[in-house]
Amino acid sequence: MSEPPTANRKLQTADTKPPSAHPIDELVSERTTWATSVRSTVASMRAWIFLFFLLVGFEIWAQLAYHTTFLFNPFNASSIAVFTVGPLLLALGQTFVVISGGIDLSVGFTMGLAAVVFSKILNLSMGVLPDPLALVVALVVALLASAVPGLINGLLIAILRVPPFIGTLGMYGVARGIAYLMAGGTTIPISNPVVSFIGNQSLTLLSIGDFRVSIPILVLVTIVLTVAMVFMLSQSRFGRHVYAIGGNRQASLRAGINVTRNTIALYILSALSAGIGGILYTARFTAGAPQAGETLLLDSIAAVVIGGASLFGGSGTITGTVIGALIIAVIQYGLVFVNVEPFWQFVAVGVVIIISVLVDQTQKQLSGARTDE
Amino acid sequence: MSEQPILRVQSVSKRFGGVHALENVSVDLFPGEVLALAGDNGAGKSTLIKVISGVHRPDEGKISYDGAEVTFENPQKAREQGIETIYQDLALADNLDVGANVFLGREPMKRVLGLPVLDRKKMRTEAAEALRVLDIRINRFDLPLRSMSGGQRQAVAIGRAIHWNAKVLIMDEPTAALGVPEQRKVIALIKSLKQSGVGVIFISHNLVDIFAVSDRIVVLRRGQKVGEAATQATNSDEIVRWMVGG
């Protein structure tokens, strides 16, 4: 390691100056009081707190209305986890996009496209190739196919400067149409034992007498992907540049960050994460459907926003998104569990999105963030 | 003042279409000197600093830096050589902390279990050191710049330039967006910068600031250099007269 470049340019006068010479000293204390840090801690914990009260609320509801437990039922836990997989996979890539100041409306049908391509290729190649090889071929082709809409989104947004909302809305239509055309307007059933095993079996991690801890394989795969995404966003240069681009694109350019390449990579990442969602959807339902992700687009954006990301870019975390996705799944599953008419789910999720954005704005004002200049 | 100028602008002209943005302008900058660039709107101040920082190339004339003639293809190249420009908007990512901003685009990495990860500790300690050298104290390095004052943010922008070994620092209206107390702090900052041997080109409309901090004043009007004087040997009346051409 070389010496820091500043080491040899210490100021001669630095030691002899009186304390008052610290040019901007006194400004620090008033702005970083303990109250600020408490507020920012609460802000970052907001989604956790909400999830906690949601779970407690459903538990009380279930106890009072049906004398049964909501929380301490392993079947519920596992169902909620499986419920979370779809929206979360879309939301993982979406988190990167939203932090960069963009939005990806095409993920739902990119997921459908990947599901259709995966099923088609799997069915075609199973007759020709040995089963494991056929599976690999189908996986690779489906992932490549799902990367294409992402690449086009990225090129449109980064190079042709199309607003993300419009570019990805266009791709929403294109991917949707192509997925339906390829599927002939219907769903494509598959019959591959490995795929349906992945989609519907659980791995038992721990077994002591009657006490067993088992996790659906779908959920395990999602956990691994989530950990990888956490690492990428928080520990890599790419992740740091995503925040920088969302915070100040001009500053990122001047700092020598390759904004164009990073933006294209972002949208490809988002599309790939949707593509994996499509493949796992196919595994779960042993059929690929063009409309696999149709209802999940809004859920994915909701998860990102509830998780604390700002739609103006520059902030957000994968952990927050995971909590956001869990909140949505708990609302949806919980309302079914306590026997509320299912259409109330949409209302509830919609209200939560609006509230979380309102709370976010209020908190930003309270925590002394600059709104001017 | 030291012997050799760190930066020489010799007879530079720049035209945009038929407009003479700069005509035969020559300016020298010495290490440890603060040169104020004064002039009315449209006088050519911005064009001059853009020619120096590599945004524009001069149509005529030449620029020497550190004793050798240079042509910068883009601002990135100028920055790599040690000519940093701090624009009014500071070019900071307000959502990131001090360390992240100082190292923006040049983040140091380390290996943990064989995986490359951001070296946050190094960013933080070196950013703190860069600011300490400038005699700036910021006690929370984990907060985003958004929560800091205009003066502190200016300090971070300057600290970043210095950390990457800037020998020439061009500051475009560094005090314009600040309140009076913060303006004073930035002036103090420029003075301490000067002590460390950096050559500073300081653009301002504010004659009080110019007289408070500069060693020499160059006045531009309609693309031409119409006056140059040591700050001690002139007064604001003379500068204004040069600016308006009376």
Coordinates of C-alpha atoms in Angstrom, one line a residue:
Chain A
M1 CA 0.0 0.0 0.0
S2 CA 1.3 3.4 -0.9
E3 CA 1.2 6.4 1.4
P4 CA -1.9 8.5 1.1
P5 CA -1.1 11.3 -1.3
T6 CA -1.8 14.0 1.2
A7 CA 0.8 12.8 3.7
N8 CA 3.5 15.1 2.5
R9 CA 1.4 18.3 2.2
K10 CA 0.6 19.0 5.8
L11 CA 0.1 22.6 6.5
Q12 CA 3.0 24.3 8.3
T13 CA 0.6 26.5 10.2
A14 CA -1.9 23.9 11.3
D15 CA -0.4 23.4 14.7
T16 CA 0.0 27.0 15.6
K17 CA -3.5 28.2 14.8
P18 CA -5.8 29.1 17.6
P19 CA -8.9 26.8 17.9
S20 CA -11.1 29.5 16.5
A21 CA -9.4 29.0 13.1
H22 CA -11.3 25.8 12.5
P23 CA -13.4 27.3 9.8
I24 CA -16.6 25.4 10.1
D25 CA -16.4 23.9 13.4
E26 CA -19.4 25.2 15.3
L27 CA -21.8 24.2 12.6
V28 CA -21.3 20.6 13.3
S29 CA -22.7 20.2 16.7
E30 CA -26.1 21.7 16.1
R31 CA -26.8 19.4 13.2
T32 CA -25.8 16.1 14.6
T33 CA -27.5 15.9 17.9
W34 CA -28.6 12.6 19.4
A35 CA -32.2 13.4 18.5
T36 CA -31.2 13.3 14.8
S37 CA -29.6 9.9 15.2
V38 CA -32.6 8.5 17.1
R39 CA -34.8 9.7 14.3
S40 CA -32.7 8.3 11.6
T41 CA -32.5 4.9 13.5
V42 CA -36.3 4.9 13.8
A43 CA -36.6 5.8 10.1
S44 CA -34.4 2.9 9.1
M45 CA -36.3 0.5 11.4
R46 CA -39.7 1.7 10.2
A47 CA -40.5 -1.2 8.0
W48 CA -39.4 -3.7 10.7
I49 CA -41.6 -2.0 13.3
F50 CA -44.5 -2.1 10.9
L51 CA -44.0 -5.8 10.1
F52 CA -43.9 -6.5 13.8
F53 CA -47.2 -4.8 14.5
L54 CA -48.8 -6.4 11.4
L55 CA -47.9 -9.9 12.7
V56 CA -49.1 -9.1 16.2
G57 CA -52.3 -7.6 14.7
F58 CA -53.1 -10.8 12.7
E59 CA -52.3 -12.9 15.8
I60 CA -54.8 -11.0 17.9
W61 CA -57.4 -11.1 15.2
A62 CA -57.0 -14.9 14.7
Q63 CA -57.1 -15.4 18.5
L64 CA -60.2 -13.3 19.0
A65 CA -62.1 -14.4 15.9
Y66 CA -61.1 -18.0 15.5
H67 CA -59.3 -19.0 18.7
T68 CA -56.3 -20.1 16.7
T69 CA -52.8 -19.0 16.2
F70 CA -51.5 -17.1 13.2
L71 CA -47.9 -16.7 14.1
F72 CA -47.0 -20.0 15.6
N73 CA -48.2 -22.1 12.8
P74 CA -45.3 -23.5 10.7
F75 CA -47.6 -24.0 7.7
N76 CA -48.4 -20.2 7.8
A77 CA -44.7 -19.3 8.0
S78 CA -43.8 -21.5 5.1
S79 CA -46.7 -20.3 3.0
I80 CA -45.9 -16.7 3.6
A81 CA -42.3 -17.4 2.7
V82 CA -43.3 -19.0 -0.6
F83 CA -45.8 -16.1 -1.2
T84 CA -42.9 -13.7 -0.8
V85 CA -40.7 -15.4 -3.4
G86 CA -42.3 -14.0 -6.6
P87 CA -42.7 -10.3 -5.6
L88 CA -39.3 -10.4 -3.9
L89 CA -37.4 -11.6 -6.9
L90 CA -38.8 -8.8 -9.0
A91 CA -38.2 -6.4 -6.2
L92 CA -34.5 -7.3 -5.8
G93 CA -33.5 -6.0 -9.2
Q94 CA -36.1 -3.2 -8.9
T95 CA -34.3 -2.0 -5.8
F96 CA -31.1 -1.3 -7.8
V97 CA -33.1 0.5 -10.5
V98 CA -35.1 2.6 -8.0
I99 CA -31.9 3.6 -6.1
S100 CA -30.4 4.7 -9.4
G101 CA -33.3 7.1 -9.9
G102 CA -35.2 4.9 -12.4
I103 CA -38.1 2.5 -12.4
D104 CA -38.6 -0.8 -14.3
L105 CA -42.2 -1.4 -15.3
S106 CA -41.3 -4.2 -17.6
V107 CA -40.2 -6.8 -14.9
G108 CA -43.6 -8.5 -14.7
F109 CA -43.8 -9.5 -18.3
T110 CA -40.0 -10.1 -18.5
M111 CA -40.8 -12.7 -15.8
G112 CA -43.6 -14.1 -18.0
L113 CA -41.3 -14.2 -21.0
A114 CA -38.7 -16.1 -19.1
A115 CA -41.3 -18.6 -17.8
V116 CA -42.6 -19.2 -21.4
V117 CA -39.1 -19.5 -22.9
F118 CA -38.0 -21.8 -20.1
S119 CA -41.0 -24.1 -20.5
K120 CA -40.8 -24.1 -24.3
I121 CA -37.1 -24.9 -24.5
L122 CA -37.3 -27.5 -21.7
N123 CA -40.1 -29.3 -23.6
L124 CA -38.3 -29.1 -26.9
S125 CA -34.9 -30.2 -25.6
M126 CA -36.1 -33.0 -23.3
G127 CA -36.9 -35.2 -26.3
V128 CA -33.5 -34.6 -27.8
L129 CA -31.1 -34.3 -24.9
P130 CA -30.6 -36.1 -21.6
D131 CA -32.8 -34.6 -18.9
P132 CA -30.1 -32.8 -16.9
L133 CA -28.6 -31.3 -20.0
A134 CA -32.0 -30.2 -21.3
L135 CA -32.6 -28.5 -18.0
V136 CA -29.3 -26.6 -18.2
V137 CA -30.0 -25.6 -21.8
A138 CA -33.5 -24.3 -20.8
L139 CA -32.1 -22.4 -17.9
V140 CA -29.4 -20.7 -19.9
V141 CA -31.7 -19.8 -22.8
A142 CA -34.4 -18.5 -20.5
L143 CA -31.9 -16.3 -18.6
L144 CA -30.5 -15.0 -21.9
A145 CA -34.0 -14.3 -23.2
S146 CA -34.8 -12.4 -20.0
A147 CA -31.7 -10.3 -20.3
V148 CA -32.7 -9.0 -23.7
P149 CA -35.5 -6.7 -22.5
G150 CA -33.1 -5.4 -19.8
L151 CA -30.4 -4.7 -22.3
I152 CA -32.9 -2.8 -24.6
N153 CA -34.2 -0.9 -21.6
G154 CA -30.7 0.0 -20.6
L155 CA -29.7 1.2 -24.1
L156 CA -32.9 3.2 -24.4
I157 CA -32.4 4.9 -21.0
A158 CA -28.6 5.3 -20.8
I159 CA -27.8 6.1 -24.4
L160 CA -31.0 7.5 -26.0
R161 CA -32.0 9.2 -22.7
V162 CA -35.5 7.9 -22.8
P163 CA -37.2 8.5 -19.4
P164 CA -37.2 5.1 -17.6
F165 CA -40.9 5.2 -17.0
I166 CA -41.6 5.4 -20.8
G167 CA -38.8 3.1 -21.9
T168 CA -39.8 0.3 -19.6
L169 CA -43.5 0.9 -20.2
G170 CA -42.8 0.3 -23.9
M171 CA -40.9 -2.8 -23.0
Y172 CA -43.8 -3.9 -20.8
G173 CA -46.0 -4.1 -23.9
V174 CA -43.3 -5.7 -26.1
A175 CA -42.4 -8.4 -23.6
R176 CA -46.0 -9.1 -22.9
G177 CA -46.9 -9.5 -26.6
I178 CA -43.9 -11.7 -27.4
A179 CA -44.5 -13.9 -24.4
Y180 CA -48.2 -14.4 -25.4
L181 CA -47.2 -15.0 -29.0
M182 CA -44.6 -17.6 -28.1
A183 CA -47.0 -19.3 -25.7
G184 CA -49.8 -19.3 -28.3
G185 CA -51.9 -17.4 -25.8
T186 CA -52.0 -20.2 -23.3
T187 CA -49.9 -21.8 -20.5
I188 CA -47.2 -24.3 -21.3
P189 CA -47.2 -27.3 -18.9
I190 CA -43.8 -29.0 -18.3
S191 CA -43.0 -32.4 -16.9
N192 CA -39.5 -32.5 -15.5
P193 CA -39.1 -34.2 -12.2
V194 CA -36.1 -32.1 -11.1
V195 CA -37.9 -28.9 -11.8
S196 CA -41.1 -29.9 -10.0
F197 CA -39.0 -31.1 -7.1
I198 CA -37.3 -27.7 -6.8
G199 CA -40.6 -26.0 -7.1
N200 CA -42.5 -28.0 -4.5
Q201 CA -40.2 -29.8 -2.0
S202 CA -38.7 -28.6 1.2
L203 CA -35.3 -29.4 2.6
T204 CA -35.2 -30.5 6.2
L205 CA -32.4 -28.6 7.9
L206 CA -33.0 -29.8 11.4
S207 CA -34.9 -32.8 12.9
I208 CA -35.0 -33.5 16.6
G209 CA -37.8 -35.9 17.4
D210 CA -41.1 -34.3 16.3
F211 CA -39.4 -30.9 15.9
R212 CA -38.4 -30.3 12.3
V213 CA -37.2 -27.2 10.6
S214 CA -37.6 -27.4 6.9
I215 CA -37.4 -24.8 4.2
P216 CA -39.0 -24.9 0.8
I217 CA -36.3 -25.1 -1.9
L218 CA -37.8 -22.1 -3.7
V219 CA -37.3 -20.1 -0.5
L220 CA -33.7 -21.3 -0.1
V221 CA -32.8 -20.3 -3.7
T222 CA -34.3 -16.9 -3.1
I223 CA -32.4 -16.4 0.2
V224 CA -29.1 -17.2 -1.6
L225 CA -29.9 -14.7 -4.4
T226 CA -30.9 -12.1 -1.8
V227 CA -27.6 -12.5 0.1
A228 CA -25.8 -12.1 -3.2
M229 CA -27.7 -8.9 -4.0
V230 CA -27.1 -7.5 -0.5
F231 CA -23.4 -8.1 -1.1
M232 CA -23.5 -6.5 -4.5
L233 CA -25.3 -3.4 -3.4
S234 CA -23.5 -2.7 -0.2
Q235 CA -20.0 -4.0 -0.8
S236 CA -19.1 -3.6 -4.5
R237 CA -18.1 -0.6 -6.4
F238 CA -21.0 -1.2 -8.7
G239 CA -23.4 -0.9 -5.8
R240 CA -21.8 2.3 -4.6
H241 CA -22.0 3.8 -8.0
V242 CA -25.7 2.9 -8.2
Y243 CA -26.2 5.1 -5.1
A244 CA -24.0 7.8 -6.6
I245 CA -25.9 7.9 -9.9
G246 CA -29.2 8.1 -8.1
G247 CA -27.9 10.8 -5.8
N248 CA -26.3 13.0 -8.4
R249 CA -25.8 11.8 -11.9
Q250 CA -23.8 14.9 -12.9
A251 CA -21.4 14.4 -10.0
S252 CA -21.0 10.7 -10.9
L253 CA -20.1 11.6 -14.4
R254 CA -17.5 14.2 -13.3
A255 CA -16.1 11.7 -10.8
G256 CA -15.3 9.5 -13.8
I257 CA -18.0 6.9 -13.1
N258 CA -19.1 5.2 -16.3
V259 CA -22.8 6.1 -15.9
T260 CA -23.8 4.6 -19.2
R261 CA -22.4 1.2 -18.6
N262 CA -23.6 1.1 -15.1
T263 CA -27.1 2.1 -16.1
I264 CA -27.3 -0.7 -18.8
A265 CA -26.0 -3.2 -16.2
L266 CA -28.7 -2.1 -13.8
Y267 CA -31.5 -2.8 -16.1
I268 CA -30.0 -6.1 -17.2
L269 CA -29.7 -7.1 -13.5
S270 CA -33.3 -6.2 -13.0
A271 CA -34.4 -8.2 -16.0
L272 CA -32.3 -11.2 -14.9
S273 CA -33.8 -11.1 -11.4
A274 CA -37.2 -11.1 -13.0
G275 CA -36.1 -14.0 -15.3
I276 CA -35.1 -16.1 -12.3
G277 CA -38.5 -15.3 -10.9
G278 CA -40.1 -16.6 -14.1
I279 CA -38.1 -19.8 -13.9
L280 CA -39.0 -20.4 -10.2
Y281 CA -42.7 -19.7 -11.1
T282 CA -42.5 -22.4 -13.7
A283 CA -41.0 -24.7 -11.2
R284 CA -43.7 -24.0 -8.6
F285 CA -46.7 -24.4 -10.9
T286 CA -45.0 -26.9 -13.3
A287 CA -46.2 -24.6 -16.1
G288 CA -44.9 -21.5 -17.8
A289 CA -47.4 -18.7 -18.3
P290 CA -47.0 -15.3 -20.1
Q291 CA -49.0 -13.7 -17.3
A292 CA -46.8 -15.2 -14.5
G293 CA -45.7 -11.8 -13.2
E294 CA -48.6 -9.6 -14.3
T295 CA -49.9 -8.9 -10.8
L296 CA -46.4 -8.8 -9.3
L297 CA -45.2 -5.6 -10.9
L298 CA -47.0 -3.4 -8.5
D299 CA -46.1 -5.6 -5.5
S300 CA -42.4 -5.3 -6.5
I301 CA -42.5 -1.6 -6.6
A302 CA -44.5 -1.5 -3.4
A303 CA -41.9 -3.7 -1.6
V304 CA -39.1 -1.4 -2.7
V305 CA -41.0 1.7 -1.5
I306 CA -42.2 0.2 1.7
G307 CA -38.7 -0.9 2.3
G308 CA -37.6 2.7 2.4
A309 CA -36.2 3.4 -1.0
S310 CA -37.0 6.8 -2.5
L311 CA -38.5 6.9 -5.9
F312 CA -36.4 10.0 -6.5
G313 CA -33.3 7.8 -6.3
G314 CA -30.3 7.7 -4.1
S315 CA -31.6 5.7 -1.2
G316 CA -32.8 2.2 -0.4
T317 CA -31.6 -1.2 0.8
I318 CA -32.1 -4.8 -0.1
T319 CA -32.9 -5.6 3.5
G320 CA -35.6 -3.0 3.4
T321 CA -37.0 -4.5 0.2
V322 CA -37.1 -8.0 1.8
I323 CA -39.1 -6.6 4.7
G324 CA -41.3 -4.7 2.3
A325 CA -42.0 -7.9 0.4
L326 CA -42.7 -9.8 3.7
I327 CA -45.2 -7.0 4.7
I328 CA -47.1 -7.4 1.5
A329 CA -47.1 -11.2 1.7
V330 CA -48.2 -11.1 5.4
I331 CA -51.1 -8.7 4.5
Q332 CA -52.2 -10.9 1.6
Y333 CA -51.9 -14.2 3.3
G334 CA -53.1 -12.8 6.7
L335 CA -56.3 -11.4 5.2
V336 CA -57.1 -14.8 3.6
F337 CA -56.3 -16.5 6.9
V338 CA -58.8 -14.4 8.9
N339 CA -61.3 -14.9 6.1
V340 CA -61.6 -11.4 4.7
E341 CA -62.8 -11.1 1.2
P342 CA -59.6 -11.3 -1.0
F343 CA -60.2 -8.1 -2.9
W344 CA -59.4 -6.2 0.3
Q345 CA -55.8 -7.2 -0.2
F346 CA -55.4 -4.7 -3.0
V347 CA -56.9 -2.0 -0.9
A348 CA -54.6 -2.8 2.0
V349 CA -51.4 -3.0 0.0
G350 CA -52.4 0.3 -1.8
V351 CA -53.0 2.0 1.5
V352 CA -49.7 0.8 2.9
I353 CA -47.7 2.1 -0.1
I354 CA -49.3 5.6 0.2
I355 CA -48.7 5.6 4.0
S356 CA -45.1 4.6 3.7
V357 CA -44.3 7.3 1.2
L358 CA -46.1 9.9 3.4
V359 CA -44.2 8.7 6.5
D360 CA -40.9 8.8 4.5
Q361 CA -41.5 12.4 3.4
T362 CA -42.4 13.6 6.9
Q363 CA -39.4 11.8 8.4
K364 CA -37.1 13.4 5.8
Q365 CA -38.4 16.9 6.8
L366 CA -38.0 16.1 10.5
S367 CA -34.5 14.8 10.3
G368 CA -33.3 18.1 8.9
A369 CA -32.6 16.9 5.4
R370 CA -32.1 19.8 3.0
T371 CA -35.1 20.4 0.9
D372 CA -33.8 23.6 -0.6
E373 CA -30.9 24.4 -2.9
Chain B
M1 CA 5.8 34.1 -4.2
S2 CA 7.7 31.3 -5.8
E3 CA 9.7 31.3 -9.0
Q4 CA 8.0 29.3 -11.8
P5 CA 4.3 29.7 -12.5
I6 CA 2.4 26.4 -12.1
L7 CA 0.0 27.4 -14.8
R8 CA 0.6 29.7 -17.8
V9 CA -2.2 30.8 -20.1
Q10 CA -0.6 32.5 -23.1
S11 CA -2.5 34.5 -25.7
V12 CA -5.5 32.2 -25.7
S13 CA -8.4 32.9 -27.9
K14 CA -11.7 31.0 -28.1
R15 CA -14.6 31.6 -30.5
F16 CA -18.0 30.2 -30.6
G17 CA -19.4 30.8 -34.1
G18 CA -18.8 34.5 -34.6
V19 CA -18.6 35.3 -30.9
H20 CA -15.2 36.0 -29.5
A21 CA -15.5 34.5 -26.0
L22 CA -11.8 35.0 -25.3
E23 CA -9.4 37.2 -27.2
N24 CA -5.7 37.0 -26.6
V25 CA -5.9 36.4 -22.9
S26 CA -2.7 35.6 -20.9
V27 CA -2.7 34.7 -17.2
D28 CA -0.1 33.2 -14.9
L29 CA -0.8 31.4 -11.7
F30 CA 1.9 30.7 -9.1
P31 CA 1.9 27.9 -6.5
G32 CA 0.4 29.2 -3.2
E33 CA -1.2 32.1 -4.9
V34 CA -4.9 33.0 -5.0
L35 CA -5.8 34.6 -8.3
A36 CA -9.2 36.3 -8.4
L37 CA -11.0 36.4 -11.8
A38 CA -13.4 39.3 -11.9
G39 CA -15.7 40.5 -14.6
D40 CA -19.3 41.0 -15.4
N41 CA -21.6 38.3 -16.7
G42 CA -20.5 37.2 -20.2
A43 CA -17.0 38.7 -19.7
G44 CA -15.4 35.3 -20.4
K45 CA -14.6 34.1 -16.9
S46 CA -16.4 30.7 -17.4
T47 CA -14.9 30.2 -20.8
L48 CA -11.4 30.8 -19.5
I49 CA -11.7 28.3 -16.7
K50 CA -13.3 25.8 -19.1
V51 CA -10.4 26.2 -21.4
I52 CA -8.0 25.6 -18.5
S53 CA -9.9 22.6 -17.1
G54 CA -10.2 20.8 -20.4
V55 CA -13.9 21.4 -21.2
H56 CA -13.0 23.5 -24.2
R57 CA -9.8 23.6 -26.3
P58 CA -8.4 27.0 -27.2
D59 CA -8.5 28.1 -30.9
E60 CA -5.3 30.0 -30.5
G61 CA -2.6 30.3 -27.9
K62 CA -1.3 27.7 -25.5
I63 CA -1.5 26.5 -21.9
S64 CA 1.5 25.3 -20.0
Y65 CA 1.2 23.4 -16.8
D66 CA 4.1 22.6 -14.5
G67 CA 6.5 23.9 -17.1
A68 CA 5.2 21.9 -20.0
E69 CA 2.7 22.7 -22.7
V70 CA -0.5 20.7 -22.3
T71 CA -3.7 20.0 -24.2
F72 CA -6.4 18.2 -22.2
E73 CA -8.8 16.1 -24.1
N74 CA -11.4 16.3 -21.4
P75 CA -11.8 17.4 -17.8
Q76 CA -10.9 13.9 -16.6
K77 CA -7.4 14.3 -18.1
A78 CA -6.9 17.7 -16.5
R79 CA -8.0 16.3 -13.2
E80 CA -5.6 13.4 -13.4
Q81 CA -2.8 15.9 -13.9
G82 CA -3.8 17.9 -10.8
I83 CA -6.1 20.6 -12.1
E84 CA -9.4 20.4 -10.2
T85 CA -12.4 22.5 -10.8
I86 CA -15.1 23.0 -8.1
Y87 CA -18.2 24.2 -9.7
Q88 CA -20.9 26.0 -7.9
D89 CA -23.0 22.8 -7.6
L90 CA -20.0 21.1 -6.0
A91 CA -20.7 17.8 -7.8
L92 CA -21.2 15.9 -4.5
A93 CA -23.5 12.9 -4.0
D94 CA -25.6 14.3 -1.2
N95 CA -27.0 10.9 -0.3
L96 CA -23.5 9.5 0.5
D97 CA -21.1 10.2 3.4
V98 CA -17.9 12.1 3.3
G99 CA -15.6 9.1 2.6
A100 CA -17.8 8.0 -0.2
N101 CA -17.7 11.4 -1.8
V102 CA -13.9 11.9 -1.4
F103 CA -13.4 8.5 -3.1
L104 CA -16.3 8.8 -5.6
G105 CA -15.3 6.8 -8.7
R106 CA -12.0 5.7 -7.1
E107 CA -13.2 3.5 -4.2
P108 CA -10.5 1.5 -2.5
M109 CA -11.2 -2.3 -2.2
K110 CA -10.0 -4.9 0.2
R111 CA -10.4 -8.6 0.3
V112 CA -12.5 -10.4 2.8
L113 CA -12.6 -14.2 2.5
G114 CA -11.3 -13.8 -1.0
L115 CA -14.1 -11.5 -2.0
P116 CA -13.4 -7.9 -3.0
V117 CA -15.3 -5.5 -0.8
L118 CA -15.3 -1.7 -0.3
D119 CA -12.7 -0.6 2.1
R120 CA -15.0 1.7 4.1
K121 CA -12.6 2.2 7.0
K122 CA -9.8 3.4 4.6
M123 CA -12.2 5.8 2.9
R124 CA -13.3 7.2 6.2
T125 CA -9.9 7.6 7.8
E126 CA -8.3 9.1 4.7
A127 CA -11.2 11.4 4.2
A128 CA -10.9 12.5 7.8
E129 CA -7.1 13.1 7.2
A130 CA -7.8 15.1 4.0
L131 CA -10.1 17.4 5.9
R132 CA -7.8 17.6 8.9
V133 CA -5.0 18.8 6.7
L134 CA -7.4 21.6 5.7
D135 CA -8.1 22.4 9.3
I136 CA -11.7 21.3 9.0
R137 CA -13.5 19.3 11.6
I138 CA -16.5 17.1 10.8
N139 CA -17.3 14.8 13.7
R140 CA -19.8 12.5 12.0
F141 CA -18.4 10.7 9.0
D142 CA -21.2 8.3 8.7
L143 CA -23.9 10.8 7.9
P144 CA -24.9 11.7 4.3
L145 CA -23.8 15.1 3.1
R146 CA -27.4 16.1 2.9
S147 CA -27.4 16.7 6.6
M148 CA -24.5 19.1 6.5
S149 CA -24.2 22.8 6.0
G150 CA -23.3 24.5 2.8
G151 CA -19.8 25.4 4.2
Q152 CA -19.2 21.8 5.2
R153 CA -20.2 20.6 1.8
Q154 CA -17.9 23.1 0.2
A155 CA -15.2 21.8 2.5
V156 CA -15.7 18.3 1.4
A157 CA -15.5 19.3 -2.2
I158 CA -12.2 21.1 -1.5
G159 CA -10.9 18.2 0.6
R160 CA -11.6 15.8 -2.2
A161 CA -9.7 17.9 -4.7
I162 CA -6.7 18.2 -2.3
H163 CA -6.7 14.5 -1.4
W164 CA -6.2 13.7 -5.1
N165 CA -3.2 16.0 -5.2
A166 CA -4.7 19.1 -6.9
K167 CA -2.0 21.6 -7.7
V168 CA -4.4 24.0 -9.3
L169 CA -7.8 24.5 -7.8
I170 CA -10.4 26.4 -9.8
M171 CA -13.3 27.6 -7.7
D172 CA -16.4 29.0 -9.5
E173 CA -18.3 31.3 -7.2
P174 CA -17.6 29.2 -4.1
T175 CA -19.3 31.7 -1.8
A176 CA -22.3 32.6 -3.9
A177 CA -24.8 30.1 -2.5
L178 CA -23.8 30.6 1.2
G179 CA -24.8 32.7 4.1
V180 CA -22.5 35.4 5.4
P181 CA -20.9 33.3 8.3
E182 CA -20.3 30.4 5.9
Q183 CA -18.8 32.7 3.3
R184 CA -16.2 33.7 5.9
K185 CA -15.4 30.1 6.6
V186 CA -14.9 29.3 2.9
I187 CA -12.6 32.4 2.7
A188 CA -10.6 31.0 5.7
L189 CA -10.5 27.7 3.9
I190 CA -9.0 29.2 0.8
K191 CA -6.4 30.9 2.9
S192 CA -5.3 27.7 4.5
L193 CA -5.3 26.0 1.1
K194 CA -2.9 28.7 -0.1
Q195 CA -0.6 27.8 2.8
S196 CA -0.3 24.3 1.5
G197 CA 1.1 25.5 -1.9
V198 CA -2.0 25.0 -4.0
G199 CA -2.6 27.6 -6.7
V200 CA -6.2 28.8 -6.6
I201 CA -8.2 30.5 -9.3
F202 CA -11.1 32.1 -7.6
I203 CA -14.1 33.4 -9.5
S204 CA -16.4 35.8 -7.7
H205 CA -18.8 38.6 -8.2
N206 CA -18.2 39.7 -4.6
L207 CA -15.5 42.3 -4.4
V208 CA -15.4 42.0 -0.6
D209 CA -14.5 38.4 -0.9
I210 CA -12.0 39.1 -3.7
F211 CA -10.2 41.6 -1.6
A212 CA -10.3 39.4 1.5
V213 CA -8.6 36.4 -0.1
S214 CA -6.8 37.1 -3.3
D215 CA -3.2 38.0 -4.0
R216 CA -3.8 39.2 -7.5
I217 CA -6.8 40.3 -9.5
V218 CA -7.4 39.8 -13.2
V219 CA -10.4 41.5 -14.8
L220 CA -12.0 40.4 -18.0
R221 CA -14.4 42.3 -20.1
R222 CA -16.0 41.1 -23.4
G223 CA -13.4 38.3 -23.7
Q224 CA -10.4 40.5 -23.2
K225 CA -8.1 41.0 -20.2
V226 CA -8.7 44.6 -19.4
G227 CA -6.8 44.9 -16.1
E228 CA -4.4 43.0 -13.8
A229 CA -3.1 44.2 -10.4
A230 CA -1.7 43.0 -7.2
T231 CA -4.6 43.1 -4.7
Q232 CA -2.6 45.3 -2.3
A233 CA -1.9 47.8 -5.1
T234 CA -5.5 48.4 -6.2
N235 CA -8.9 49.2 -4.8
S236 CA -12.5 48.3 -5.6
D237 CA -13.1 51.5 -7.5
E238 CA -10.4 50.6 -9.9
I239 CA -11.6 47.0 -10.3
V240 CA -15.2 48.2 -10.9
R241 CA -14.0 50.7 -13.5
W242 CA -12.2 47.9 -15.3
M243 CA -15.2 45.7 -15.1
V244 CA -17.6 48.2 -16.6
G245 CA -15.1 49.9 -18.9
G246 CA -15.6 53.4 -17.6

